[in-house]
């Protein structure tokens, strides 16, 4: 299989981190999907647990910088119970 260059831009909420170097992959869209998924899981591990909501995406462009694929992961922490004592009644 021939190698092709793909650019994997990462977006965290509204902040975009552009890939200026690209990654050479063989395997077409299957390889692109695998790489995008891997990148998402790597970035998800770096999210601070104190963050309540984070939207991560990997936006993939081809060698002509045309959009090919977007993988999105939304992390939400919902506090259902608290260890904090209830406030005293006044």
Tab-separated table of N, CA and C in Angstrom:
chain	number	residue	atom	x	y	z
A	1	UNK	N	0.829	-1.191	0.000
A	1	UNK	CA	0.000	0.000	0.000
A	1	UNK	C	0.870	1.250	0.000
A	2	UNK	N	0.388	2.243	-0.674
A	2	UNK	CA	1.120	3.506	-0.756
A	2	UNK	C	0.926	4.318	0.520
A	3	UNK	N	1.952	5.063	0.855
A	3	UNK	CA	1.868	5.970	1.992
A	3	UNK	C	1.190	7.263	1.558
A	4	UNK	N	0.438	7.830	2.470
A	4	UNK	CA	-0.182	9.134	2.232
A	4	UNK	C	-0.026	9.958	3.503
A	5	UNK	N	0.058	11.269	3.340
A	5	UNK	CA	0.197	12.157	4.495
A	5	UNK	C	-1.175	12.661	4.923
A	6	UNK	N	-1.396	12.599	6.230
A	6	UNK	CA	-2.633	13.080	6.829
A	6	UNK	C	-2.278	14.038	7.959
A	7	UNK	N	-3.130	15.025	8.149
A	7	UNK	CA	-2.945	16.012	9.208
A	7	UNK	C	-4.037	15.802	10.248
A	8	UNK	N	-3.624	15.662	11.498
A	8	UNK	CA	-4.541	15.389	12.597
A	8	UNK	C	-4.599	16.616	13.509
A	9	UNK	N	-5.578	17.479	13.266
A	9	UNK	CA	-5.765	18.664	14.096
A	9	UNK	C	-6.579	18.264	15.322
A	10	UNK	N	-6.207	18.807	16.473
A	10	UNK	CA	-6.900	18.485	17.717
A	10	UNK	C	-7.636	19.725	18.197
A	11	UNK	N	-8.881	19.528	18.582
A	11	UNK	CA	-9.688	20.619	19.129
A	11	UNK	C	-10.122	20.222	20.535
A	12	UNK	N	-9.870	21.111	21.492
A	12	UNK	CA	-10.302	20.924	22.873
A	12	UNK	C	-11.242	22.072	23.193
A	13	UNK	N	-12.532	21.746	23.332
A	13	UNK	CA	-13.580	22.760	23.403
A	13	UNK	C	-13.429	23.672	22.184
A	14	UNK	N	-13.135	24.956	22.378
A	14	UNK	CA	-13.025	25.864	21.234
A	14	UNK	C	-11.579	26.137	20.820
A	15	UNK	N	-10.636	25.468	21.433
A	15	UNK	CA	-9.219	25.714	21.143
A	15	UNK	C	-8.708	24.697	20.126
A	16	UNK	N	-8.121	25.192	19.041
A	16	UNK	CA	-7.636	24.337	17.961
A	16	UNK	C	-6.110	24.270	17.975
A	17	UNK	N	-5.591	23.038	17.877
A	17	UNK	CA	-4.156	22.796	17.766
A	17	UNK	C	-3.927	22.163	16.401
A	18	UNK	N	-3.401	22.946	15.464
A	18	UNK	CA	-3.222	22.479	14.087
A	18	UNK	C	-1.971	21.624	13.954
A	19	UNK	N	-2.114	20.545	13.224
A	19	UNK	CA	-0.991	19.666	12.887
A	19	UNK	C	-0.331	20.254	11.645
A	20	UNK	N	0.885	20.741	11.786
A	20	UNK	CA	1.576	21.362	10.656
A	20	UNK	C	2.534	20.405	9.953
A	21	UNK	N	2.836	19.265	10.586
A	21	UNK	CA	3.801	18.330	10.008
A	21	UNK	C	3.146	17.157	9.297
A	22	UNK	N	2.027	16.705	9.814
A	22	UNK	CA	1.356	15.559	9.217
A	22	UNK	C	1.953	14.237	9.658
A	23	UNK	N	1.238	13.172	9.336
A	23	UNK	CA	1.643	11.806	9.661
A	23	UNK	C	1.486	10.964	8.413
A	24	UNK	N	2.510	10.199	8.097
A	24	UNK	CA	2.454	9.309	6.941
A	24	UNK	C	1.836	7.987	7.364
A	25	UNK	N	0.795	7.559	6.645
A	25	UNK	CA	0.112	6.305	6.956
A	25	UNK	C	-0.129	5.506	5.686
A	26	UNK	N	-0.106	4.207	5.829
A	26	UNK	CA	-0.559	3.294	4.774
A	26	UNK	C	-1.843	2.659	5.290
A	27	UNK	N	-2.741	2.324	4.423
A	27	UNK	CA	-3.957	1.648	4.861
A	27	UNK	C	-5.219	2.458	4.673
A	28	UNK	N	-5.109	3.624	4.077
A	28	UNK	CA	-6.291	4.410	3.741
A	28	UNK	C	-7.130	4.809	4.945
A	29	UNK	N	-8.441	4.854	4.740
A	29	UNK	CA	-9.352	5.356	5.767
A	29	UNK	C	-9.377	4.480	7.015
A	30	UNK	N	-9.139	3.192	6.882
A	30	UNK	CA	-9.075	2.345	8.079
A	30	UNK	C	-7.945	2.802	8.996
A	31	UNK	N	-6.794	3.090	8.416
A	31	UNK	CA	-5.653	3.567	9.200
A	31	UNK	C	-5.930	4.946	9.785
A	32	UNK	N	-6.606	5.797	9.024
A	32	UNK	CA	-6.952	7.143	9.498
A	32	UNK	C	-7.895	7.046	10.692
A	33	UNK	N	-8.928	6.213	10.593
A	33	UNK	CA	-9.873	6.039	11.706
A	33	UNK	C	-9.161	5.517	12.955
A	34	UNK	N	-8.294	4.544	12.768
A	34	UNK	CA	-7.562	3.975	13.903
A	34	UNK	C	-6.685	5.027	14.565
A	35	UNK	N	-5.979	5.812	13.766
A	35	UNK	CA	-5.099	6.855	14.297
A	35	UNK	C	-5.899	7.951	14.998
A	36	UNK	N	-7.025	8.352	14.438
A	36	UNK	CA	-7.871	9.380	15.056
A	36	UNK	C	-8.405	8.886	16.401
A	37	UNK	N	-8.854	7.643	16.453
A	37	UNK	CA	-9.361	7.073	17.701
A	37	UNK	C	-8.251	7.008	18.748
A	38	UNK	N	-7.082	6.585	18.343
A	38	UNK	CA	-5.943	6.506	19.254
A	38	UNK	C	-5.585	7.887	19.804
A	39	UNK	N	-5.589	8.888	18.942
A	39	UNK	CA	-5.284	10.257	19.378
A	39	UNK	C	-6.321	10.748	20.380
A	40	UNK	N	-7.595	10.468	20.130
A	40	UNK	CA	-8.648	10.885	21.063
A	40	UNK	C	-8.450	10.266	22.437
A	41	UNK	N	-8.171	8.980	22.480
A	41	UNK	CA	-7.995	8.335	23.782
A	41	UNK	C	-6.753	8.867	24.498
A	42	UNK	N	-5.696	9.174	23.747
A	42	UNK	CA	-4.501	9.760	24.367
A	42	UNK	C	-4.821	11.117	24.987
A	43	UNK	N	-5.522	11.972	24.260
A	43	UNK	CA	-5.862	13.296	24.780
A	43	UNK	C	-6.849	13.208	25.934
A	44	UNK	N	-7.755	12.243	25.905
A	44	UNK	CA	-8.718	12.076	26.998
A	44	UNK	C	-7.998	11.745	28.306
A	45	UNK	N	-6.915	10.997	28.228
A	45	UNK	CA	-6.145	10.655	29.432
A	45	UNK	C	-5.510	11.889	30.067
A	46	UNK	N	-5.297	12.927	29.292
A	46	UNK	CA	-4.644	14.134	29.794
A	46	UNK	C	-5.621	15.142	30.396
A	47	UNK	N	-6.917	14.894	30.263
A	47	UNK	CA	-7.910	15.830	30.795
A	47	UNK	C	-7.909	15.754	32.318
A	48	UNK	N	-7.852	16.894	32.960
A	48	UNK	CA	-7.873	16.971	34.413
A	48	UNK	C	-9.231	16.533	34.943
A	49	UNK	N	-9.256	15.668	35.973
A	49	UNK	CA	-10.539	15.177	36.475
A	49	UNK	C	-11.417	16.249	37.112
A	50	UNK	N	-10.873	17.427	37.382
A	50	UNK	CA	-11.693	18.496	37.955
A	50	UNK	C	-12.538	19.198	36.899
A	51	UNK	N	-12.271	18.911	35.646
A	51	UNK	CA	-13.050	19.525	34.568
A	51	UNK	C	-14.393	18.822	34.464
A	52	UNK	N	-15.461	19.585	34.429
A	52	UNK	CA	-16.809	19.032	34.413
A	52	UNK	C	-17.217	18.579	33.014
A	53	UNK	N	-16.820	19.330	32.003
A	53	UNK	CA	-17.202	18.985	30.627
A	53	UNK	C	-16.068	19.360	29.683
A	54	UNK	N	-15.755	18.450	28.786
A	54	UNK	CA	-14.728	18.715	27.780
A	54	UNK	C	-15.147	18.036	26.490
A	55	UNK	N	-15.067	18.776	25.405
A	55	UNK	CA	-15.343	18.218	24.073
A	55	UNK	C	-14.025	18.166	23.325
A	56	UNK	N	-13.606	16.966	22.988
A	56	UNK	CA	-12.369	16.763	22.246
A	56	UNK	C	-12.707	16.270	20.854
A	57	UNK	N	-11.968	16.739	19.872
A	57	UNK	CA	-12.148	16.197	18.529
A	57	UNK	C	-10.806	16.151	17.814
A	58	UNK	N	-10.711	15.201	16.913
A	58	UNK	CA	-9.574	15.097	16.011
A	58	UNK	C	-10.138	15.269	14.612
A	59	UNK	N	-9.677	16.294	13.927
A	59	UNK	CA	-10.150	16.610	12.584
A	59	UNK	C	-9.029	16.268	11.606
A	60	UNK	N	-9.304	15.341	10.721
A	60	UNK	CA	-8.273	14.813	9.827
A	60	UNK	C	-8.398	15.439	8.447
A	61	UNK	N	-7.249	15.888	7.918
A	61	UNK	CA	-7.175	16.437	6.565
A	61	UNK	C	-6.213	15.595	5.741
A	62	UNK	N	-6.433	15.565	4.434
A	62	UNK	CA	-5.547	14.810	3.544
A	62	UNK	C	-4.345	15.666	3.135
A	63	UNK	N	-3.537	15.144	2.222
A	63	UNK	CA	-2.317	15.849	1.807
A	63	UNK	C	-2.603	17.171	1.113
A	64	UNK	N	-3.830	17.358	0.637
A	64	UNK	CA	-4.236	18.626	0.019
A	64	UNK	C	-4.924	19.539	1.030
A	65	UNK	N	-4.879	19.114	2.289
A	65	UNK	CA	-5.467	19.854	3.421
A	65	UNK	C	-6.993	19.907	3.360
A	66	UNK	N	-7.591	18.955	2.649
A	66	UNK	CA	-9.049	18.861	2.562
A	66	UNK	C	-9.567	17.981	3.703
A	67	UNK	N	-10.680	18.374	4.345
A	67	UNK	CA	-11.215	17.585	5.461
A	67	UNK	C	-11.659	16.193	5.009
A	68	UNK	N	-11.320	15.191	5.822
A	68	UNK	CA	-11.682	13.808	5.536
A	68	UNK	C	-12.591	13.205	6.596
A	69	UNK	N	-12.302	13.513	7.846
A	69	UNK	CA	-12.962	12.810	8.935
A	69	UNK	C	-12.854	13.642	10.201
A	70	UNK	N	-13.875	13.536	11.049
A	70	UNK	CA	-13.803	14.152	12.371
A	70	UNK	C	-14.250	13.120	13.392
A	71	UNK	N	-13.422	12.883	14.398
A	71	UNK	CA	-13.764	11.991	15.506
A	71	UNK	C	-13.981	12.864	16.735
A	72	UNK	N	-15.080	12.641	17.445
A	72	UNK	CA	-15.457	13.502	18.567
A	72	UNK	C	-15.666	12.660	19.818
A	73	UNK	N	-15.200	13.192	20.941
A	73	UNK	CA	-15.407	12.567	22.240
A	73	UNK	C	-15.825	13.657	23.212
A	74	UNK	N	-16.948	13.453	23.900
A	74	UNK	CA	-17.417	14.408	24.901
A	74	UNK	C	-17.293	13.744	26.265
A	75	UNK	N	-16.561	14.401	27.155
A	75	UNK	CA	-16.386	13.913	28.521
A	75	UNK	C	-17.218	14.779	29.450
A	76	UNK	N	-18.057	14.147	30.238
A	76	UNK	CA	-18.912	14.870	31.176
A	76	UNK	C	-18.811	14.193	32.533
A	77	UNK	N	-18.588	14.982	33.573
A	77	UNK	CA	-18.619	14.472	34.935
A	77	UNK	C	-19.868	15.036	35.593
A	78	UNK	N	-20.733	14.144	36.053
A	78	UNK	CA	-21.944	14.539	36.765
A	78	UNK	C	-21.817	14.083	38.209
A	79	UNK	N	-21.840	15.016	39.137
A	79	UNK	CA	-21.759	14.681	40.554
A	79	UNK	C	-23.158	14.292	41.014
A	80	UNK	N	-23.312	13.040	41.429
A	80	UNK	CA	-24.615	12.538	41.857
A	80	UNK	C	-24.760	12.549	43.372
A	81	UNK	N	-23.663	12.505	44.077
A	81	UNK	CA	-23.664	12.579	45.535
A	81	UNK	C	-22.385	13.282	45.944
A	82	UNK	N	-22.418	13.896	47.107
A	82	UNK	CA	-21.258	14.643	47.561
A	82	UNK	C	-20.834	14.161	48.936
A	83	UNK	N	-19.524	14.163	49.175
A	83	UNK	CA	-18.990	13.838	50.495
A	83	UNK	C	-19.001	15.057	51.405
A	84	UNK	N	-19.292	16.230	50.846
A	84	UNK	CA	-19.315	17.454	51.643
A	84	UNK	C	-20.489	17.407	52.613
A	85	UNK	N	-20.259	17.824	53.865
A	85	UNK	CA	-21.382	17.857	54.813
A	85	UNK	C	-22.404	18.903	54.385
A	86	UNK	N	-23.619	18.655	54.748
A	86	UNK	CA	-24.675	19.623	54.421
A	86	UNK	C	-24.445	20.893	55.217
A	87	UNK	N	-24.834	22.038	54.661
A	87	UNK	CA	-24.657	23.295	55.396
A	87	UNK	C	-25.544	23.299	56.646
A	88	UNK	N	-25.060	23.929	57.709
A	88	UNK	CA	-25.869	23.966	58.942
A	88	UNK	C	-27.132	24.781	58.736
A	89	UNK	N	-28.189	24.399	59.443
A	89	UNK	CA	-29.453	25.156	59.397
A	89	UNK	C	-29.347	26.347	60.326
A	90	UNK	N	-29.794	27.492	59.880
A	90	UNK	CA	-29.782	28.709	60.714
A	90	UNK	C	-31.167	29.126	61.012
